[in-house]
XYZ file of C-alpha atoms in Angstrom:
756
model
C 179.517 161.818 64.498
C 180.990 158.302 64.646
C 182.620 156.632 61.646
C 179.781 154.083 61.092
C 177.195 156.822 60.917
C 179.292 158.744 58.430
C 179.013 155.737 56.102
C 175.247 156.264 55.988
C 175.654 159.619 54.280
C 174.744 159.410 50.641
C 177.880 159.451 48.522
C 176.030 161.426 45.823
C 176.929 165.104 46.452
C 177.703 164.161 50.042
C 174.133 164.833 51.122
C 172.752 163.369 54.329
C 169.949 160.759 54.514
C 167.921 163.140 56.672
C 164.522 163.449 54.973
C 163.970 166.688 53.076
C 160.823 168.705 53.277
C 158.698 167.657 50.282
C 156.383 169.776 48.188
C 152.653 169.072 48.047
C 153.053 167.711 44.510
C 155.783 165.315 45.643
C 153.656 164.055 48.520
C 150.677 163.413 46.266
C 152.779 161.753 43.507
C 155.608 159.864 45.186
C 158.224 158.574 42.751
C 160.947 156.032 43.362
C 164.300 157.905 43.449
C 165.848 155.596 40.866
C 162.881 156.032 38.531
C 163.020 159.777 39.058
C 166.643 159.793 37.962
C 165.691 157.910 34.816
C 162.889 160.380 34.115
C 165.326 163.239 34.167
C 167.425 161.573 31.457
C 164.574 160.590 29.111
C 162.044 162.272 26.865
C 158.319 162.357 27.678
C 157.725 159.547 25.169
C 160.391 157.452 26.847
C 158.836 158.124 30.238
C 155.428 157.018 28.989
C 156.912 153.808 27.693
C 158.710 153.332 30.995
C 155.520 153.533 33.035
C 153.581 151.233 30.727
C 156.058 148.392 31.219
C 156.007 145.945 34.176
C 158.555 146.910 36.802
C 160.715 143.822 36.293
C 161.021 144.506 32.559
C 162.235 148.115 32.840
C 165.581 148.493 31.160
C 167.378 151.498 32.619
C 169.813 153.295 30.322
C 172.332 153.884 33.083
C 173.964 150.451 33.586
C 175.739 151.713 36.678
C 172.396 151.569 38.570
C 171.764 147.882 37.779
C 172.256 145.613 40.781
C 170.859 142.359 39.342
C 170.684 142.004 35.554
C 167.576 140.578 33.938
C 167.787 136.794 34.194
C 165.702 134.018 32.727
C 163.894 132.152 35.559
C 165.838 129.109 36.689
C 162.676 126.971 36.695
C 162.031 123.723 34.912
C 159.109 122.204 36.801
C 156.707 125.126 37.172
C 156.271 126.098 33.476
C 155.414 122.523 32.476
C 151.850 121.249 32.328
C 150.381 118.213 34.019
C 149.883 115.322 31.613
C 146.504 113.615 31.218
C 145.804 110.205 29.666
C 142.202 109.456 28.710
C 140.569 107.591 25.834
C 136.837 106.878 25.433
C 137.662 103.474 23.939
C 138.588 102.213 27.401
C 134.856 102.365 28.197
C 134.157 99.612 25.667
C 135.135 96.947 28.214
C 131.817 96.221 29.952
C 129.961 93.360 31.563
C 127.497 91.461 29.416
C 124.103 91.884 31.062
C 122.113 88.693 31.554
C 119.178 90.120 33.516
C 117.238 93.296 34.177
C 118.721 93.507 37.677
C 122.261 93.669 36.284
C 121.141 96.595 34.145
C 119.671 98.626 37.016
C 122.459 97.613 39.423
C 125.590 97.617 37.235
C 128.884 95.943 38.013
C 131.131 97.954 40.393
C 133.869 98.201 37.749
C 131.614 100.467 35.727
C 132.784 102.083 32.428
C 131.468 105.391 33.796
C 134.290 105.462 36.356
C 136.742 107.134 33.960
C 134.014 109.232 32.325
C 133.024 110.781 35.667
C 136.639 111.682 36.451
C 137.136 113.288 33.039
C 133.821 115.113 33.387
C 134.608 116.623 36.799
C 137.972 117.871 35.518
C 136.079 119.738 32.783
C 133.399 121.003 35.191
C 136.082 122.648 37.333
C 137.975 124.175 34.408
C 141.071 122.015 34.656
C 140.533 120.894 31.060
C 138.604 122.335 28.103
C 136.433 119.730 26.414
C 132.790 120.793 26.033
C 131.732 117.549 24.371
C 133.789 115.293 26.672
C 134.925 113.438 23.582
C 138.587 113.256 24.567
C 139.905 116.072 22.352
C 143.647 116.653 22.001
C 143.787 120.353 22.933
C 142.512 120.485 26.518
C 143.652 123.935 27.616
C 146.427 125.779 29.372
C 146.774 123.664 32.512
C 146.941 120.082 31.296
C 148.553 118.424 28.286
C 146.807 115.553 26.542
C 149.083 112.503 26.368
C 148.003 110.293 23.455
C 146.946 106.809 24.529
C 148.139 103.817 22.544
C 147.831 100.073 22.864
C 150.597 98.393 24.838
C 152.707 96.227 22.598
C 153.026 92.489 22.906
C 156.672 92.860 23.966
C 155.777 95.335 26.718
C 153.031 93.128 28.164
C 155.354 90.122 28.178
C 157.771 92.039 30.416
C 155.388 91.068 33.233
C 152.893 88.483 31.965
C 153.321 85.012 30.566
C 152.687 84.087 26.963
C 149.744 81.904 28.044
C 148.118 84.769 29.922
C 148.379 87.130 26.960
C 147.026 84.498 24.556
C 144.011 83.940 26.806
C 143.121 87.651 26.907
C 143.619 87.839 23.129
C 141.265 84.890 22.650
C 138.351 86.834 24.177
C 138.151 88.913 20.983
C 136.675 85.990 19.050
C 134.622 84.321 21.789
C 130.871 83.915 21.553
C 128.600 85.425 24.161
C 128.207 82.023 25.831
C 131.963 81.507 25.978
C 132.518 84.971 27.423
C 129.923 84.361 30.126
C 131.514 81.005 30.926
C 134.973 82.563 31.334
C 133.453 85.318 33.451
C 131.860 82.731 35.706
C 135.151 80.818 36.053
C 137.315 83.873 36.674
C 138.356 85.520 39.933
C 136.136 88.613 40.014
C 136.651 89.473 36.343
C 134.369 89.808 33.340
C 134.984 89.794 29.586
C 133.459 90.995 26.333
C 134.875 91.165 22.813
C 136.372 94.611 23.452
C 138.152 93.649 26.687
C 141.500 93.116 24.956
C 141.434 96.549 23.277
C 140.493 98.368 26.478
C 143.090 96.469 28.523
C 145.871 97.202 26.030
C 144.885 100.889 25.940
C 144.823 101.018 29.731
C 148.254 99.436 29.914
C 149.625 101.604 27.094
C 148.185 104.737 28.709
C 150.053 103.984 31.940
C 153.287 103.534 29.986
C 152.861 106.780 28.041
C 151.972 108.732 31.189
C 155.216 107.581 32.814
C 157.260 108.229 29.651
C 156.006 111.809 29.415
C 157.227 112.488 32.964
C 160.580 110.770 32.491
C 161.226 112.614 29.227
C 160.370 115.969 30.804
C 157.444 116.758 28.514
C 155.164 117.241 31.542
C 155.876 117.943 35.205
C 153.692 115.029 36.357
C 150.825 113.025 34.937
C 147.422 111.519 35.639
C 146.393 108.360 33.775
C 142.591 107.994 33.873
C 142.553 104.410 32.665
C 140.569 101.200 33.027
C 140.299 98.271 33.464
C 142.521 98.481 36.569
C 145.624 96.358 36.885
C 147.201 95.707 40.285
C 145.429 92.350 40.928
C 146.475 90.841 37.591
C 149.248 88.366 38.342
C 151.839 87.329 35.745
C 149.827 84.253 34.791
C 146.214 85.145 35.635
C 143.687 88.019 35.621
C 141.805 88.798 38.813
C 139.965 91.428 40.825
C 138.586 93.325 37.783
C 142.165 93.455 36.369
C 143.366 92.001 33.057
C 146.912 93.365 32.654
C 149.084 94.715 35.459
C 149.230 98.285 34.113
C 151.583 99.843 36.658
C 153.909 96.839 36.724
C 154.193 96.822 32.919
C 154.797 100.582 32.881
C 157.521 100.336 35.547
C 159.332 97.508 33.766
C 159.072 99.333 30.455
C 160.610 102.494 31.944
C 163.421 100.546 33.632
C 164.142 98.788 30.338
C 164.060 101.818 28.041
C 165.558 104.494 30.305
C 168.343 102.660 32.167
C 170.488 105.776 32.608
C 167.866 108.212 33.890
C 165.599 105.813 35.819
C 167.341 103.243 37.971
C 164.932 103.024 40.891
C 161.134 103.345 41.007
C 158.706 103.628 43.906
C 155.228 102.173 43.428
C 152.861 103.454 46.119
C 149.573 101.555 46.106
C 146.825 103.217 48.148
C 143.985 101.151 46.700
C 141.989 99.609 49.565
C 142.867 96.114 48.300
C 146.362 94.651 48.335
C 148.040 94.763 44.927
C 149.018 91.104 44.829
C 149.828 91.259 41.110
C 152.184 94.226 41.397
C 153.891 92.714 44.428
C 154.489 89.415 42.639
C 155.953 91.200 39.600
C 158.696 92.819 41.715
C 159.016 90.447 44.672
C 162.739 89.866 43.964
C 163.619 93.132 42.176
C 165.631 95.633 44.266
C 165.096 98.368 41.650
C 161.420 98.726 42.612
C 160.187 99.624 46.089
C 156.575 98.484 46.370
C 154.527 99.982 49.218
C 150.890 99.068 49.747
C 148.353 100.389 52.244
C 145.340 98.095 52.261
C 142.551 96.597 54.272
C 143.791 93.161 55.307
C 141.890 91.743 58.288
C 144.381 88.928 58.796
C 144.166 87.874 55.146
C 140.366 87.604 55.005
C 139.768 90.729 52.933
C 140.133 90.477 49.134
C 142.326 89.141 47.571
C 142.099 86.899 50.620
C 145.699 85.676 50.854
C 148.586 86.087 53.271
C 150.557 87.931 50.562
C 149.436 91.257 52.014
C 150.866 90.586 55.481
C 153.386 92.947 57.020
C 155.944 90.146 57.118
C 156.039 89.884 53.303
C 159.229 91.875 52.730
C 160.406 90.510 49.379
C 162.489 87.576 48.234
C 166.077 87.061 47.097
C 167.665 90.346 46.024
C 164.317 92.047 46.621
C 164.281 91.434 50.376
C 163.482 94.697 52.131
C 161.937 96.331 49.072
C 158.357 95.228 49.732
C 156.420 97.135 52.391
C 152.873 96.144 53.328
C 150.810 98.263 55.713
C 147.815 96.015 56.413
C 144.822 97.563 58.188
C 143.330 94.968 60.584
C 139.912 96.681 60.516
C 137.772 98.734 58.181
C 136.776 102.321 58.757
C 140.261 103.831 58.540
C 140.491 107.397 57.301
C 142.698 110.426 56.744
C 144.365 110.326 60.157
C 145.403 106.694 59.715
C 146.836 107.139 56.226
C 148.720 110.319 57.123
C 150.089 108.627 60.246
C 151.422 105.797 58.050
C 152.962 108.327 55.663
C 154.730 110.216 58.434
C 155.992 107.218 60.383
C 156.862 104.708 57.656
C 156.307 105.680 54.028
C 158.134 108.996 53.720
C 161.215 107.971 55.748
C 161.633 104.869 53.561
C 161.002 106.795 50.345
C 163.599 109.435 51.218
C 166.112 106.723 52.033
C 165.386 104.765 48.832
C 165.981 107.902 46.738
C 164.123 106.878 43.583
C 164.007 108.476 40.138
C 160.259 108.060 39.568
C 157.167 107.554 41.722
C 154.096 105.773 40.365
C 150.903 105.837 42.415
C 148.547 102.896 42.012
C 145.661 105.205 42.735
C 142.600 103.264 43.722
C 139.910 105.444 45.261
C 137.959 102.620 46.914
C 139.200 103.664 50.365
C 137.334 106.942 49.805
C 134.516 107.945 52.092
C 131.265 106.715 50.532
C 132.680 103.645 48.789
C 130.647 100.730 50.136
C 133.093 98.074 48.946
C 136.073 99.685 50.682
C 134.247 100.673 53.863
C 136.828 103.342 54.719
C 136.738 107.119 55.118
C 139.580 108.791 53.229
C 138.468 112.254 52.112
C 139.442 114.075 48.898
C 141.638 116.255 51.095
C 143.343 113.121 52.405
C 144.202 111.995 48.881
C 145.455 115.502 48.172
C 147.813 115.415 51.138
C 149.206 112.003 50.179
C 149.826 113.279 46.647
C 151.490 116.376 48.077
C 153.831 114.197 50.144
C 154.873 112.155 47.114
C 155.391 115.259 44.945
C 158.303 116.133 47.210
C 160.251 113.093 45.987
C 162.708 112.891 43.049
C 162.112 116.433 41.737
C 158.380 115.861 41.426
C 158.625 113.018 38.890
C 155.232 111.559 39.695
C 152.679 109.583 37.714
C 149.220 108.752 39.096
C 147.551 105.710 37.519
C 143.928 104.875 38.283
C 143.146 101.519 39.896
C 139.899 100.833 41.786
C 137.156 103.039 43.222
C 133.487 102.167 42.771
C 131.401 105.030 44.103
C 131.149 107.374 41.112
C 130.830 110.530 43.205
C 133.673 109.588 45.547
C 136.062 108.596 42.788
C 135.393 111.817 40.846
C 135.853 114.156 43.837
C 138.981 112.328 45.005
C 140.563 112.358 41.545
C 139.769 116.073 41.194
C 141.628 116.877 44.386
C 144.623 114.793 43.275
C 144.651 116.579 39.913
C 144.594 120.003 41.585
C 147.578 119.092 43.742
C 149.412 117.812 40.667
C 148.814 121.191 39.024
C 150.263 123.011 42.028
C 147.304 123.780 44.302
C 148.004 123.183 48.011
C 145.959 120.392 49.602
C 142.913 121.257 51.657
C 143.054 121.175 55.448
C 142.360 117.879 57.166
C 139.892 117.666 60.024
C 140.334 114.736 62.408
C 143.996 113.776 62.728
C 143.763 111.213 65.540
C 144.595 107.715 64.220
C 142.860 104.589 65.473
C 144.622 102.580 68.162
C 144.677 99.652 65.707
C 146.579 101.868 63.292
C 149.194 102.754 65.890
C 149.665 99.055 66.692
C 149.980 98.070 63.030
C 152.442 100.834 62.228
C 154.519 99.814 65.234
C 154.658 96.255 63.913
C 155.540 97.435 60.404
C 158.383 99.509 61.848
C 159.661 96.515 63.825
C 159.747 94.433 60.649
C 161.057 97.029 58.215
C 163.658 98.472 60.612
C 165.768 95.439 59.705
C 166.163 96.928 56.232
C 165.809 100.706 56.634
C 168.049 102.801 58.879
C 165.469 105.574 59.008
C 163.068 103.303 60.916
C 165.437 102.092 63.617
C 164.918 103.206 67.228
C 167.923 105.458 66.722
C 170.848 105.879 64.410
C 172.669 102.930 65.927
C 170.049 101.323 68.154
C 168.700 97.810 67.692
C 165.096 96.796 68.254
C 164.789 93.302 69.694
C 161.002 93.343 69.739
C 158.884 90.992 67.696
C 155.561 91.915 66.149
C 152.480 91.616 68.297
C 149.679 91.278 65.740
C 151.217 91.161 62.262
C 153.597 88.763 60.604
C 155.136 85.434 61.582
C 157.524 85.900 64.552
C 159.493 82.718 63.819
C 160.269 83.614 60.201
C 161.091 87.184 61.182
C 163.444 85.976 63.896
C 165.273 83.787 61.373
C 165.718 86.785 59.076
C 167.277 88.910 61.831
C 170.844 90.053 61.209
C 171.692 90.558 64.885
C 170.839 88.535 68.001
C 167.182 87.581 68.264
C 165.020 88.408 71.241
C 165.093 84.762 72.346
C 168.890 84.792 72.358
C 168.938 87.984 74.385
C 166.341 86.595 76.811
C 168.355 83.450 77.442
C 171.474 85.484 78.167
C 169.796 88.060 80.402
C 166.946 88.329 82.885
C 163.573 89.478 81.611
C 162.068 92.568 83.139
C 158.742 90.843 83.887
C 160.606 88.186 85.922
C 162.378 90.891 87.887
C 159.141 92.779 88.472
C 157.320 89.668 89.706
C 160.213 88.827 92.032
C 159.986 92.311 93.496
C 156.200 92.012 93.863
C 156.540 88.705 95.687
C 159.003 90.241 98.127
C 156.665 93.177 98.714
C 153.646 90.934 99.272
C 155.626 88.679 101.588
C 156.964 91.583 103.664
C 154.034 94.022 103.666
C 150.944 91.851 103.200
C 152.016 88.660 104.976
C 151.669 86.513 101.830
C 153.113 83.077 101.137
C 153.590 81.049 97.944
C 151.002 78.418 97.060
C 153.003 75.471 95.723
C 152.277 73.950 92.321
C 153.043 70.249 92.117
C 152.331 69.266 88.532
C 154.064 67.765 85.521
C 151.739 69.504 83.043
C 153.690 72.115 81.106
C 151.153 74.932 81.537
C 150.672 74.372 85.246
C 154.353 73.846 85.986
C 155.165 77.160 84.319
C 153.143 78.924 87.055
C 155.486 77.838 89.842
C 155.867 80.817 92.216
C 153.211 82.793 90.279
C 150.398 81.991 92.766
C 150.607 83.753 96.127
C 148.118 83.892 98.987
C 147.571 85.208 102.497
C 148.565 83.011 105.418
C 145.769 80.857 106.761
C 143.984 80.821 103.429
C 142.766 77.295 104.156
C 140.561 78.534 107.003
C 139.269 81.767 105.410
C 135.475 82.023 105.144
C 135.506 84.463 102.237
C 138.198 84.649 99.554
C 138.972 86.972 96.675
C 140.922 85.390 93.818
C 142.674 87.981 91.676
C 143.915 86.619 88.342
C 145.687 89.179 86.201
C 148.160 89.897 83.432
C 151.654 91.044 84.456
C 152.172 94.585 85.612
C 152.789 97.164 82.936
C 155.862 99.357 82.761
C 155.603 103.015 81.878
C 158.974 104.181 80.713
C 160.870 106.878 78.883
C 162.794 105.561 75.894
C 166.225 106.724 74.791
C 165.647 108.323 71.370
C 169.035 107.241 70.027
C 169.636 103.701 71.290
C 166.023 102.660 71.838
C 166.878 101.543 75.400
C 164.431 102.036 78.256
C 165.564 104.550 80.838
C 165.184 102.636 84.110
C 165.461 105.828 86.147
C 162.379 107.114 84.304
C 160.361 103.878 84.483
C 157.534 102.923 86.829
C 155.666 99.667 87.449
C 151.881 99.982 87.217
C 150.190 97.238 89.240
C 146.453 97.680 89.729
C 146.127 94.291 91.458
C 147.754 95.808 94.537
C 144.723 98.073 94.873
C 142.381 95.117 95.150
C 144.745 93.355 97.563
C 144.824 96.348 99.934
C 141.029 96.712 99.765
C 140.382 92.982 100.297
C 142.633 92.850 103.371
C 140.809 95.841 104.811
C 137.517 93.951 104.327
C 139.037 90.809 105.925
C 139.028 88.609 102.849
C 141.494 85.831 102.283
C 143.390 86.610 99.077
C 144.879 84.520 96.287
C 146.937 86.442 93.733
C 147.512 84.687 90.405
C 149.952 86.318 87.958
C 149.719 84.971 84.388
C 152.905 85.815 82.437
C 152.498 86.853 78.808
C 155.648 84.866 78.033
C 157.963 82.603 79.987
C 161.718 82.244 80.011
C 163.156 78.913 78.982
C 162.896 76.112 76.486
C 159.083 75.941 76.634
C 158.612 79.549 75.564
C 157.486 78.851 71.986
C 154.778 76.458 73.235
C 153.512 78.797 75.938
C 150.103 80.484 75.667
C 148.998 82.890 78.362
C 145.253 82.306 77.849
C 145.613 78.534 78.087
C 147.839 79.033 81.100
C 145.157 81.114 82.865
C 142.644 78.322 82.304
C 145.033 75.668 83.605
C 145.886 77.775 86.642
C 142.321 78.171 87.893
C 141.360 74.564 87.157
C 144.421 73.387 89.099
C 143.667 75.814 91.910
C 140.048 74.632 92.158
C 140.741 70.912 91.888
C 143.719 70.789 94.250
C 143.012 73.510 96.793
C 139.761 75.457 96.862
C 137.345 72.544 97.021
C 139.173 71.399 100.175
C 139.161 74.819 101.859
C 136.623 75.954 104.470
C 135.595 78.874 102.271
C 131.883 79.618 101.747
C 132.052 82.797 99.641
C 134.367 83.447 96.703
C 134.723 86.475 94.422
C 136.863 86.569 91.280
C 138.623 89.618 89.885
C 139.957 89.037 86.369
C 142.183 91.596 84.640
C 143.184 91.481 80.972
C 143.673 88.236 79.036
C 143.896 86.331 82.312
C 140.137 86.783 82.775
C 139.689 83.908 80.315
C 140.587 81.549 83.153
C 137.582 82.736 85.205
C 135.090 82.178 82.377
C 136.601 78.789 81.549
C 136.397 77.628 85.181
C 132.760 78.728 85.546
C 131.830 76.648 82.521
C 133.821 73.508 83.406
C 133.305 73.195 87.169
C 130.115 73.657 89.167
C 131.260 76.653 91.210
C 127.836 78.170 91.801
C 127.529 77.260 95.488
C 130.754 79.104 96.341
C 131.303 81.824 93.726
C 129.189 84.900 94.470
C 130.741 87.457 92.139
C 132.945 87.668 89.057
C 134.404 91.083 88.241
C 136.421 91.460 85.056
C 138.254 94.319 83.343
C 139.007 94.237 79.604
C 140.907 96.501 77.248
C 140.485 96.455 73.455
C 143.024 93.691 72.708
C 141.149 91.214 74.942
C 138.124 89.668 73.257
C 134.948 88.859 75.144
C 134.632 85.199 76.070
C 131.293 83.432 76.395
C 130.723 80.956 79.198
C 130.329 77.529 77.604
C 128.980 75.114 80.199
C 129.680 71.409 80.354
C 127.285 71.186 83.311
C 123.831 72.548 82.370
C 122.281 75.453 80.481
C 121.337 77.364 83.635
C 125.008 78.264 84.163
C 124.668 81.015 81.553
C 121.873 82.747 83.504
C 123.782 82.319 86.767
C 126.936 83.804 85.248
C 124.997 86.777 83.890
C 123.444 87.548 87.297
C 126.693 87.291 89.216
C 129.189 88.936 86.897
C 130.295 92.378 85.769
C 132.525 92.719 82.704
C 133.867 96.251 82.324
C 135.257 97.033 78.859
C 137.048 100.053 77.454
C 134.843 102.574 75.678
C 135.840 101.512 72.158
C 136.036 97.781 72.750
C 135.154 95.864 69.545
C 132.228 94.135 71.271
C 130.224 97.354 70.867
C 130.645 97.409 67.093
C 131.640 100.397 65.003
C 130.815 103.213 67.416
C 131.424 105.972 64.859
C 129.115 104.299 62.370
C 126.358 103.002 64.650
C 126.239 105.851 67.156
C 123.557 105.291 69.768
C 122.298 102.218 67.892
C 125.271 100.148 69.019
C 124.876 96.433 69.463
C 124.853 94.891 72.944
C 126.744 91.717 73.871
C 124.598 88.674 74.605
C 123.974 87.262 78.078
C 126.423 84.398 77.614
C 129.261 86.921 77.958
C 128.067 88.066 81.377
C 126.780 91.499 82.316
C 128.967 93.605 80.017
C 129.303 97.293 80.895
C 130.934 99.908 78.706
C 133.297 102.296 80.470
C 133.643 105.940 79.482
C 137.426 105.733 79.107
C 140.117 103.879 77.172
C 143.004 101.618 78.336
C 142.907 99.086 81.138
C 144.267 101.244 83.936
C 141.729 103.982 83.283
C 138.866 101.480 83.201
C 139.929 100.103 86.599
C 140.267 103.630 88.013
C 136.793 104.542 86.808
C 135.017 101.358 87.970
C 137.017 100.325 91.038
C 134.467 101.444 93.632
C 131.569 99.999 91.633
C 133.368 96.645 91.466
C 134.111 96.614 95.201
C 130.503 97.508 96.060
C 129.232 94.693 93.830
C 131.462 92.175 95.635
C 130.319 93.343 99.070
C 126.648 93.342 98.049
C 126.949 89.836 96.607
C 128.554 88.509 99.780
C 126.077 90.294 102.058
C 123.101 89.009 100.050
C 124.453 85.497 100.513
C 124.853 86.001 104.253
C 121.299 87.391 104.529
C 119.903 84.424 102.629
C 121.817 82.018 104.871
C 120.504 83.666 108.025
C 116.894 83.560 106.780
C 117.243 79.907 105.929
């Protein structure tokens, strides 16, 4: 027997661990050896007491057997309740009805909003309040936090004296005066109880935050109204009278300077919280993050303040994060994608002491005003994410939400997660392509201020935003070299790619450059971008391919953000059409329209305008003098705008027999607008094919409309929806169809000519 095995022998009496043969009684009534030892040393009464106690509370008389002494649980968060703020008096603020229709179709900011939330909490046993009267003792899970009116001093931490005096004046106004102020206001209404309700709403938010900070509750839910995040320091707006969350945050920072030095305000209301943002625009102690429907500033509140480029001012630069949805219809997948890619990395890096959620539920599925599809489970997951911050110090304050069923179900799920329930499973987790683009732009902007968003730990991102923000102002704010400075010092990849393509076309396809002799900026910028086959002047049939630059598929270094050139490929679909056209004995003109140009004219360059100038120049200075009798256009990407523009501004009908175009989602449809005669529209429709990606915006909201999708009008040409996404896939799917259409169009022309 080896030494290690000898150690396994029980030291008591030196007996081995080999199992003994047990009696039938022992097999039927197995007893833990330690308990059996205790039984032998106790009376029958003691043994009875021993078995009636929970295992963890058994106190064995022989201290030598104790391995871990009884210890009080080292838990602070779990035993605490979740705080709840609610007061029926906040329902007194209501719109004054002036007609029967207002009575049957009440204002969206309905007093029942908070009642329905409170009611559903009771229906699911989270609180005990049979009469729904707002009783103090609400059960074992939640603790009632008394609501009080916010003081004058607290309100003035955010709002001006004039603003407060105006809201106070509504107490004594006549009905006519109240209606007049309602008419003048920015989506607000007033009655004589508006001041009381607004002060209670504001005070409730303060008390909910105080209860968390003081450790009386583990987290809190403030079911308050009227909402607050649109109320600016000097004016009410958007159903909001006082900026509840902003006042609460400033009050906490003022009264708890040692324990709360930094606060995160996460605003997931579907509208941008312009009031909250303005309150902290230059305050580095508060990180304001807002996810909202923006639509380039057209969605309420209808200003540019919600743009991704609004990053704060003065000392607050970098502490304002806007995630602006460019479209409606976003849902769980989009919000969770934003949380994973932007919100949580920034929040971890900021390392706050308190998180306040401006919890509007108007992005919830079923809310007509919001037009989005966030599920109760989605709100639960977002709450779960934020509970992981600063030891769970979290306060949820109600903002908007106007579908009574949606707001109640969403708030219920948030409350359950606050109590400790895990969030429900999410279904579709594929974000919209618009979401991916927006988040990419937000990362480009915010990576200037947050290390966690950089391409790597020491990498630098020289990219500018593509759809959000103002590139010029962002470039000025850059701490390192701007993209323009880098471009002037080094060669751009698209220039190198085009140079390589020209060499290939010259060597393999017998192409030559078509010279551009022009002083116009747009035309001159296309020098060496137009190539053609030799003898193009004498060709009877010509294909003109006008396209965006080739795309580069590349692997990116995860640390530096650099592109790995050894793992990069150039994707050039125009070469496919060139090879096919040469096989069919067409003359070929290849027009490459750069997205940007290198040099001093870069800021004034526009690729769409350039595509229009290129084809007009080509037609006026070359094609009309050629011997050609049949022309087909192939337009790819934004460059296709040049084809449509030419067909509307020159009478090309005797020569052009086909126009084939391929569009991805970023390229909008363009209608032919004729300066010649109205029949051009019909001609263009008969002789064109416009292939779009499956989810191109021209087909409307596919998820919402289903088979009842709208169809583009004839002025856009014969628009055909592909079954795939992205430009390369659309070309792959429809390449043969496009080539057959060109051949049929040319053959039909030849047949007609012969018959004539």
